[in-house]
CSV table of C-alpha atoms in Angstrom, one decimal:
chain,number,residue,atom,x,y,z
A,664,UNK,CA,143.1,-5.3,55.4
A,665,UNK,CA,143.0,-7.3,58.6
A,666,UNK,CA,143.6,-11.1,58.2
A,667,UNK,CA,141.8,-13.6,60.0
A,668,UNK,CA,143.0,-16.3,61.9
A,669,UNK,CA,141.4,-19.6,60.6
A,670,UNK,CA,145.1,-21.5,59.7
A,671,UNK,CA,147.4,-22.1,62.3
A,672,UNK,CA,151.0,-20.8,61.1
A,673,UNK,CA,153.5,-23.2,59.5
A,674,UNK,CA,156.1,-22.4,61.9
A,675,UNK,CA,155.3,-22.5,65.8
A,676,UNK,CA,157.7,-21.8,69.0
A,677,UNK,CA,155.5,-22.0,72.1
A,678,UNK,CA,157.1,-20.7,74.9
A,679,UNK,CA,156.4,-23.2,78.1
A,680,UNK,CA,156.9,-22.4,81.2
A,681,UNK,CA,157.1,-25.7,82.7
A,682,UNK,CA,157.7,-24.7,86.6
A,683,UNK,CA,155.6,-21.5,85.7
A,684,UNK,CA,157.5,-18.6,87.3
A,685,UNK,CA,159.4,-20.9,90.0
A,686,UNK,CA,163.2,-20.0,90.2
A,687,UNK,CA,166.5,-20.7,92.0
A,688,UNK,CA,167.0,-17.3,91.9
A,689,UNK,CA,166.1,-13.8,93.2
A,690,UNK,CA,166.9,-11.2,90.5
A,691,UNK,CA,165.5,-7.8,91.5
A,692,UNK,CA,164.5,-6.9,88.3
A,693,UNK,CA,162.1,-10.2,88.0
A,694,UNK,CA,158.2,-9.3,88.2
A,695,UNK,CA,158.2,-11.9,91.0
A,696,UNK,CA,160.5,-9.6,92.9
A,697,UNK,CA,159.7,-10.1,96.7
A,698,UNK,CA,157.0,-12.3,95.8
A,699,UNK,CA,158.6,-15.6,94.5
A,700,UNK,CA,156.0,-18.2,93.8
A,701,UNK,CA,156.1,-22.1,94.5
A,702,UNK,CA,157.7,-24.1,92.2
A,703,UNK,CA,155.1,-25.2,89.9
A,704,UNK,CA,155.9,-28.6,88.0
A,705,UNK,CA,154.0,-29.2,84.6
A,706,UNK,CA,152.5,-32.7,84.8
A,707,UNK,CA,153.1,-35.7,82.7
A,708,UNK,CA,149.5,-35.6,81.3
A,709,UNK,CA,149.5,-31.8,80.8
A,710,UNK,CA,153.1,-32.9,79.0
A,711,UNK,CA,151.4,-35.4,77.0
A,712,UNK,CA,148.3,-33.4,75.9
A,713,UNK,CA,150.4,-30.3,75.1
A,714,UNK,CA,152.7,-32.1,72.7
A,715,UNK,CA,150.1,-34.3,71.4
A,716,UNK,CA,148.0,-31.0,70.2
A,717,UNK,CA,150.8,-29.3,69.2
A,718,UNK,CA,152.1,-31.9,66.5
A,719,UNK,CA,148.5,-33.0,65.4
A,720,UNK,CA,148.1,-29.1,64.1
A,721,UNK,CA,149.2,-28.4,60.4
A,722,UNK,CA,152.3,-26.9,61.5
A,723,UNK,CA,155.6,-28.4,60.1
A,724,UNK,CA,158.0,-26.5,62.2
A,725,UNK,CA,158.1,-26.4,65.7
A,726,UNK,CA,160.6,-25.0,67.9
A,727,UNK,CA,159.7,-26.0,72.0
A,728,UNK,CA,161.0,-23.0,73.8
A,729,UNK,CA,161.7,-24.2,77.7
A,730,UNK,CA,161.3,-21.4,80.0
A,731,UNK,CA,160.4,-19.9,83.7
A,732,UNK,CA,161.3,-19.4,86.3
A,733,UNK,CA,164.4,-21.8,86.0
A,734,UNK,CA,163.6,-24.5,83.8
A,735,UNK,CA,166.4,-27.0,84.9
A,736,UNK,CA,164.4,-27.2,88.1
A,737,UNK,CA,162.3,-29.8,86.6
A,738,UNK,CA,165.2,-32.0,86.1
A,739,UNK,CA,166.5,-34.2,83.2
A,740,UNK,CA,164.1,-36.9,83.3
A,741,UNK,CA,161.5,-34.8,82.7
A,742,UNK,CA,162.7,-33.4,79.2
A,743,UNK,CA,163.4,-37.1,78.3
A,744,UNK,CA,159.6,-37.6,78.7
A,745,UNK,CA,159.3,-34.6,76.9
A,746,UNK,CA,161.4,-35.9,73.7
A,747,UNK,CA,159.9,-39.2,74.0
A,748,UNK,CA,156.5,-37.7,73.6
A,749,UNK,CA,158.0,-35.6,70.7
A,750,UNK,CA,158.9,-38.6,68.8
A,751,UNK,CA,155.5,-40.4,69.4
A,752,UNK,CA,153.5,-37.8,68.2
A,753,UNK,CA,155.7,-36.0,65.4
A,754,UNK,CA,154.4,-36.6,61.4
A,755,UNK,CA,157.0,-37.9,59.1
A,756,UNK,CA,156.2,-33.8,57.4
A,757,UNK,CA,157.6,-32.1,60.6
A,758,UNK,CA,160.8,-30.9,62.4
A,759,UNK,CA,161.5,-30.5,66.3
A,760,UNK,CA,163.7,-28.4,67.6
A,761,UNK,CA,164.1,-27.8,71.5
A,762,UNK,CA,165.9,-25.1,73.0
A,763,UNK,CA,166.0,-24.1,76.9
A,764,UNK,CA,166.7,-20.8,78.5
A,765,UNK,CA,168.5,-20.8,81.6
A,766,UNK,CA,170.4,-19.2,84.4
A,767,UNK,CA,173.2,-21.8,84.2
A,768,UNK,CA,174.0,-22.2,87.7
A,769,UNK,CA,172.5,-25.6,87.6
A,770,UNK,CA,174.4,-27.0,84.8
A,771,UNK,CA,176.3,-30.6,85.5
A,772,UNK,CA,178.3,-33.0,83.5
A,773,UNK,CA,174.3,-34.9,83.4
A,774,UNK,CA,173.0,-31.9,81.6
A,775,UNK,CA,175.7,-30.9,79.2
A,776,UNK,CA,175.5,-34.7,77.8
A,777,UNK,CA,171.6,-34.4,77.8
A,778,UNK,CA,172.1,-31.0,75.7
A,779,UNK,CA,174.5,-32.5,73.6
A,780,UNK,CA,172.9,-35.8,72.7
A,781,UNK,CA,169.8,-34.2,71.9
A,782,UNK,CA,171.1,-31.4,70.1
A,783,UNK,CA,169.1,-28.5,72.6
A,784,UNK,CA,169.8,-25.2,72.1
A,785,UNK,CA,170.7,-23.3,75.1
A,786,UNK,CA,170.4,-19.4,76.0
A,787,UNK,CA,172.2,-18.2,79.3
A,788,UNK,CA,170.9,-15.1,81.1
A,789,UNK,CA,174.2,-13.2,82.2
A,790,UNK,CA,174.1,-9.1,83.0
A,791,UNK,CA,177.6,-8.5,82.1
A,792,UNK,CA,180.6,-8.9,84.4
A,793,UNK,CA,180.5,-9.7,87.8
A,794,UNK,CA,180.7,-6.0,89.1
A,795,UNK,CA,177.6,-5.8,87.2
A,796,UNK,CA,176.0,-9.0,87.0
A,797,UNK,CA,176.0,-9.3,90.9
A,798,UNK,CA,174.2,-6.2,91.6
A,799,UNK,CA,170.8,-7.5,90.3
A,800,UNK,CA,171.1,-11.4,89.6
A,801,UNK,CA,171.4,-12.5,93.1
A,802,UNK,CA,171.0,-15.9,95.0
A,803,UNK,CA,168.3,-16.5,97.4
A,804,UNK,CA,170.4,-15.6,100.2
A,805,UNK,CA,171.2,-12.3,98.3
A,806,UNK,CA,175.1,-13.3,97.2
A,807,UNK,CA,175.4,-12.5,93.4
A,808,UNK,CA,175.3,-15.7,91.1
A,809,UNK,CA,177.8,-14.7,88.4
A,810,UNK,CA,180.6,-17.3,89.5
A,811,UNK,CA,178.1,-20.2,89.3
A,812,UNK,CA,176.6,-19.2,86.0
A,813,UNK,CA,180.4,-18.8,84.7
A,814,UNK,CA,181.0,-22.3,85.9
A,815,UNK,CA,177.9,-23.3,83.4
A,816,UNK,CA,179.2,-21.4,80.8
A,817,UNK,CA,182.5,-23.1,80.8
A,818,UNK,CA,181.0,-26.5,81.1
A,819,UNK,CA,179.0,-25.3,78.1
A,820,UNK,CA,182.3,-24.5,76.1
A,821,UNK,CA,184.3,-27.5,76.9
A,822,UNK,CA,181.6,-29.7,75.3
A,823,UNK,CA,181.6,-27.3,72.4
A,824,UNK,CA,178.0,-26.7,72.8
A,825,UNK,CA,176.6,-23.9,70.7
A,826,UNK,CA,174.8,-21.4,73.1
A,827,UNK,CA,174.1,-17.6,73.3
A,828,UNK,CA,173.5,-14.8,76.3
A,829,UNK,CA,171.1,-12.5,77.3
A,830,UNK,CA,171.8,-9.5,79.2
A,831,UNK,CA,168.9,-7.6,80.8
A,832,UNK,CA,169.7,-3.5,80.5
A,833,UNK,CA,168.7,-2.1,83.4
A,834,UNK,CA,169.2,1.0,85.4
A,835,UNK,CA,172.7,0.1,86.1
A,836,UNK,CA,174.0,-1.4,82.9
A,837,UNK,CA,172.6,0.9,80.9
A,838,UNK,CA,175.2,3.8,82.1
A,839,UNK,CA,177.9,1.2,81.1
A,840,UNK,CA,177.9,0.2,77.2
A,841,UNK,CA,181.8,0.1,77.2
A,842,UNK,CA,182.0,-2.5,79.6
A,843,UNK,CA,179.4,-4.3,78.5
A,844,UNK,CA,180.7,-4.3,74.9
A,845,UNK,CA,183.9,-5.3,76.1
A,846,UNK,CA,182.5,-8.2,78.0
A,847,UNK,CA,180.7,-9.5,74.8
A,848,UNK,CA,184.1,-9.2,72.5
A,849,UNK,CA,186.0,-11.1,75.1
A,850,UNK,CA,182.9,-13.5,75.9
A,851,UNK,CA,183.3,-14.5,72.6
A,852,UNK,CA,179.3,-15.8,72.6
A,853,UNK,CA,176.5,-14.2,70.8
A,854,UNK,CA,174.5,-11.9,73.0
A,855,UNK,CA,171.1,-10.5,73.3
A,856,UNK,CA,170.4,-7.1,75.1
A,857,UNK,CA,166.7,-6.4,76.1
A,858,UNK,CA,165.0,-3.4,78.2
A,859,UNK,CA,163.9,-3.9,81.5
A,860,UNK,CA,160.9,-2.4,81.7
A,861,UNK,CA,157.7,-2.3,83.8
A,862,UNK,CA,154.2,-1.5,84.8
A,863,UNK,CA,153.0,0.9,87.1
A,864,UNK,CA,151.8,-2.1,89.2
A,865,UNK,CA,154.9,-3.6,89.9
A,866,UNK,CA,157.2,-3.9,92.5
A,867,UNK,CA,159.3,-1.0,93.4
A,868,UNK,CA,162.4,-2.5,93.1
A,869,UNK,CA,161.5,-3.5,89.5
A,870,UNK,CA,160.4,-0.5,88.5
A,871,UNK,CA,163.6,1.4,89.7
A,872,UNK,CA,165.9,-1.0,87.6
A,873,UNK,CA,163.5,-0.1,84.2
A,874,UNK,CA,164.6,1.9,81.5
A,875,UNK,CA,163.0,4.1,79.0
A,876,UNK,CA,162.9,3.3,75.3
A,877,UNK,CA,165.1,6.7,75.0
A,878,UNK,CA,168.0,5.7,77.3
A,879,UNK,CA,167.6,2.3,75.7
A,880,UNK,CA,168.2,3.4,72.1
A,881,UNK,CA,171.1,5.6,73.5
A,882,UNK,CA,172.8,2.8,75.0
A,883,UNK,CA,172.3,0.6,71.8
A,884,UNK,CA,173.7,3.2,69.8
A,885,UNK,CA,177.1,3.4,71.9
A,886,UNK,CA,176.9,-0.5,71.7
A,887,UNK,CA,176.7,-0.1,67.8
A,888,UNK,CA,179.2,2.4,67.2
A,889,UNK,CA,181.5,0.3,69.1
A,890,UNK,CA,180.6,-2.8,67.6
A,891,UNK,CA,180.9,-1.1,63.8
A,892,UNK,CA,184.5,0.4,64.8
A,893,UNK,CA,185.5,-3.4,66.1
A,894,UNK,CA,185.0,-4.7,62.4
A,895,UNK,CA,184.6,-8.1,63.4
A,896,UNK,CA,181.6,-9.8,62.2
A,897,UNK,CA,182.4,-12.7,65.0
A,898,UNK,CA,180.5,-10.4,67.4
A,899,UNK,CA,176.8,-10.8,67.6
A,900,UNK,CA,174.6,-8.6,69.2
A,901,UNK,CA,170.9,-8.7,69.3
A,902,UNK,CA,169.0,-6.5,68.6
A,903,UNK,CA,171.7,-4.6,66.4
A,904,UNK,CA,172.2,-7.3,64.4
A,905,UNK,CA,168.3,-7.8,63.6
A,906,UNK,CA,168.2,-3.8,63.1
A,907,UNK,CA,170.7,-3.8,60.4
A,908,UNK,CA,169.4,-6.8,58.5
A,909,UNK,CA,165.7,-5.6,58.6
A,910,UNK,CA,167.1,-1.9,57.6
A,911,UNK,CA,168.8,-3.1,54.9
A,912,UNK,CA,165.7,-5.3,53.7
A,913,UNK,CA,166.7,-8.4,54.7
A,914,UNK,CA,164.7,-11.0,56.5
A,915,UNK,CA,164.7,-11.3,60.3
A,916,UNK,CA,163.5,-14.0,62.7
A,917,UNK,CA,163.8,-11.9,66.0
A,918,UNK,CA,159.8,-12.1,67.3
A,919,UNK,CA,160.3,-8.3,68.4
A,920,UNK,CA,160.1,-7.5,64.3
A,921,UNK,CA,158.0,-9.9,62.8
A,922,UNK,CA,154.9,-8.9,63.8
A,923,UNK,CA,153.6,-12.5,64.1
A,924,UNK,CA,153.4,-12.9,68.1
A,925,UNK,CA,150.7,-15.4,67.7
A,926,UNK,CA,153.8,-18.1,66.6
A,927,UNK,CA,155.2,-17.4,70.1
A,928,UNK,CA,152.4,-17.9,72.8
A,929,UNK,CA,153.3,-19.2,75.8
A,930,UNK,CA,151.8,-22.2,77.8
A,931,UNK,CA,152.0,-22.0,81.8
A,932,UNK,CA,152.5,-25.5,83.9
A,933,UNK,CA,149.0,-26.1,83.8
A,934,UNK,CA,148.6,-26.2,80.0
A,935,UNK,CA,147.1,-22.2,80.2
A,936,UNK,CA,148.0,-20.2,77.1
A,937,UNK,CA,148.5,-16.8,76.8
A,938,UNK,CA,149.7,-14.1,74.6
A,939,UNK,CA,152.9,-13.7,76.0
A,940,UNK,CA,154.8,-14.4,79.3
A,941,UNK,CA,154.1,-10.8,80.4
A,942,UNK,CA,150.4,-11.5,80.1
A,943,UNK,CA,149.8,-14.3,82.5
A,944,UNK,CA,146.3,-13.2,83.9
A,945,UNK,CA,143.0,-13.8,83.3
A,946,UNK,CA,142.4,-10.9,81.1
A,947,UNK,CA,144.5,-12.3,78.6
A,948,UNK,CA,143.9,-16.3,78.5
A,949,UNK,CA,143.1,-17.5,75.1
A,950,UNK,CA,142.2,-21.0,76.4
A,951,UNK,CA,144.0,-24.4,77.6
A,952,UNK,CA,145.7,-26.6,75.2
A,953,UNK,CA,145.3,-29.6,77.5
A,954,UNK,CA,141.2,-29.3,76.2
A,955,UNK,CA,142.0,-27.8,73.3
A,956,UNK,CA,143.3,-28.6,69.7
A,957,UNK,CA,146.1,-25.8,68.5
A,958,UNK,CA,143.4,-25.0,65.5
A,959,UNK,CA,140.3,-24.8,68.2
A,960,UNK,CA,142.6,-22.2,70.3
A,961,UNK,CA,143.5,-20.4,66.7
A,962,UNK,CA,139.7,-20.2,65.7
A,963,UNK,CA,138.5,-18.9,69.3
A,964,UNK,CA,136.7,-15.8,70.3
A,965,UNK,CA,139.5,-15.1,72.8
A,966,UNK,CA,142.3,-15.7,70.6
A,967,UNK,CA,140.8,-14.0,67.6
A,968,UNK,CA,140.2,-11.0,69.9
A,969,UNK,CA,143.3,-10.6,71.0
A,970,UNK,CA,145.3,-10.7,67.7
A,971,UNK,CA,143.1,-9.3,65.1
A,972,UNK,CA,142.7,-6.5,67.9
A,973,UNK,CA,146.8,-6.1,67.7
A,974,UNK,CA,146.5,-6.1,63.4
A,975,UNK,CA,143.9,-3.5,63.9
A,976,UNK,CA,146.3,-1.4,65.7
A,977,UNK,CA,149.3,-2.0,63.1
A,978,UNK,CA,146.7,-0.6,60.6
A,979,UNK,CA,147.7,2.9,62.2
A,980,UNK,CA,151.4,2.2,61.5
A,981,UNK,CA,150.4,2.1,57.5
A,982,UNK,CA,152.5,4.9,55.7
A,983,UNK,CA,155.5,4.9,58.4
A,984,UNK,CA,158.7,4.3,56.5
A,985,UNK,CA,159.6,2.0,59.0
A,986,UNK,CA,156.8,-0.7,58.9
A,987,UNK,CA,158.5,-3.1,56.9
A,988,UNK,CA,161.5,-2.7,60.0
A,989,UNK,CA,159.3,-2.7,62.9
A,990,UNK,CA,155.6,-4.2,61.9
A,991,UNK,CA,154.4,-2.3,65.1
A,992,UNK,CA,157.0,-3.7,67.2
A,993,UNK,CA,156.6,-5.9,70.4
A,994,UNK,CA,153.6,-5.1,72.5
A,995,UNK,CA,155.5,-5.3,75.6
A,996,UNK,CA,157.6,-2.3,74.5
A,997,UNK,CA,154.4,-0.5,74.7
A,998,UNK,CA,155.2,1.1,77.9
A,999,UNK,CA,153.3,-1.9,79.9
A,1000,UNK,CA,150.2,-1.0,78.2
A,1001,UNK,CA,147.7,-4.1,77.6
A,1002,UNK,CA,145.2,-2.0,75.7
A,1003,UNK,CA,145.0,-1.8,72.1
A,1004,UNK,CA,145.6,1.7,70.8
A,1005,UNK,CA,148.1,3.6,68.5
A,1006,UNK,CA,151.5,2.9,68.8
A,1007,UNK,CA,152.6,6.2,67.5
A,1008,UNK,CA,151.0,7.9,70.5
A,1009,UNK,CA,153.6,6.8,73.1
A,1010,UNK,CA,157.4,7.2,73.4
A,1011,UNK,CA,158.5,3.7,72.5
A,1012,UNK,CA,157.8,4.4,69.0
A,1013,UNK,CA,159.0,7.8,68.6
A,1014,UNK,CA,162.0,6.4,69.8
A,1015,UNK,CA,162.2,3.4,68.1
A,1016,UNK,CA,161.8,5.5,65.0
A,1017,UNK,CA,164.6,7.7,65.9
A,1018,UNK,CA,166.8,4.8,66.5
A,1019,UNK,CA,166.2,3.5,63.1
A,1020,UNK,CA,166.9,6.6,61.5
A,1021,UNK,CA,170.1,6.8,62.9
A,1022,UNK,CA,171.0,3.4,62.2
A,1023,UNK,CA,170.2,3.6,58.6
A,1024,UNK,CA,172.5,7.1,58.6
A,1025,UNK,CA,175.5,5.4,59.7
A,1026,UNK,CA,175.1,2.1,57.8
A,1027,UNK,CA,174.7,4.8,54.5
A,1028,UNK,CA,178.3,6.2,55.7
A,1029,UNK,CA,179.5,3.1,55.6
A,1030,UNK,CA,178.3,2.3,52.4
A,1031,UNK,CA,175.2,-0.2,52.9
A,1032,UNK,CA,172.2,1.3,50.5
A,1033,UNK,CA,170.3,-1.4,49.9
A,1034,UNK,CA,167.1,-2.5,50.7
A,1035,UNK,CA,165.2,0.5,52.2
A,1036,UNK,CA,168.2,2.9,52.3
């Protein structure tokens, strides 16, 4: 039975685009490619309302995910105000974390001190070694950004700040799994390998760099073999570590496998709420957190239609042996399609099932047979 949405989840991880899409880089696969928007800054009034309404909700666990664009463009003062507001509105039964996804080019000692003092989680976007990264993650003048990113990373390391990396697996990097694995192994930081996907109406440059599900899975399996052969548990690679955990029947926190998209809604700079940062258009506008409490959003018609629609689609997945692993997958993987339909009918589902089956067999060969195996 498809459940209703009358209660707010106990844990929320809102993705807050406090500068909307504003950025100091011009990455070729960005969906703003060739049409970089102006930097729109979240006002203090919106920040106050956002914080107040989130912390007035029944939820008890929060991870404020500051995203962009490049969220560091707002400066340290903005985030000090965010922390002050969180302190004022936080109940005694609530715990709050903050994390920030950055291209790391603006990191300096002031930011390092701020991150450390306030226990901020940090994610750094880096697409492998310089010869791969600099082909796509470029500055406004077209020069690569690798040296600036590594400078930021080294400052985080020097301060013993834990952080992770995110690489976008694009048309170039998908052909270099050995190079990417060596980079991850030598870098000594947890890495996520996210597929570059594109919609039919995205700029041509973005579509040229997109990678199909089958190609991405072949890349992941090559990385998986290298990872297993290395036999070093200190090497952390998403989504592979999450896939292994899920395949063996363990709990996973990755939003891609939880089937709980509603926990990760996106808030734009003006308070508008959307299901995801790839769904920022009027068709998917769920409300505005400046004007509506979280429970009001949860019980609103637009919110219910979207998420109940997704749950309706998942009914088509019943009986699939991988349902407990995949939970219908991430809607962003549905080949850019935003309509609700049967995931089994599109290539991403076939590719995912093949990936799960192959990992299951390889884990079984290694003697891991817990959970669904």
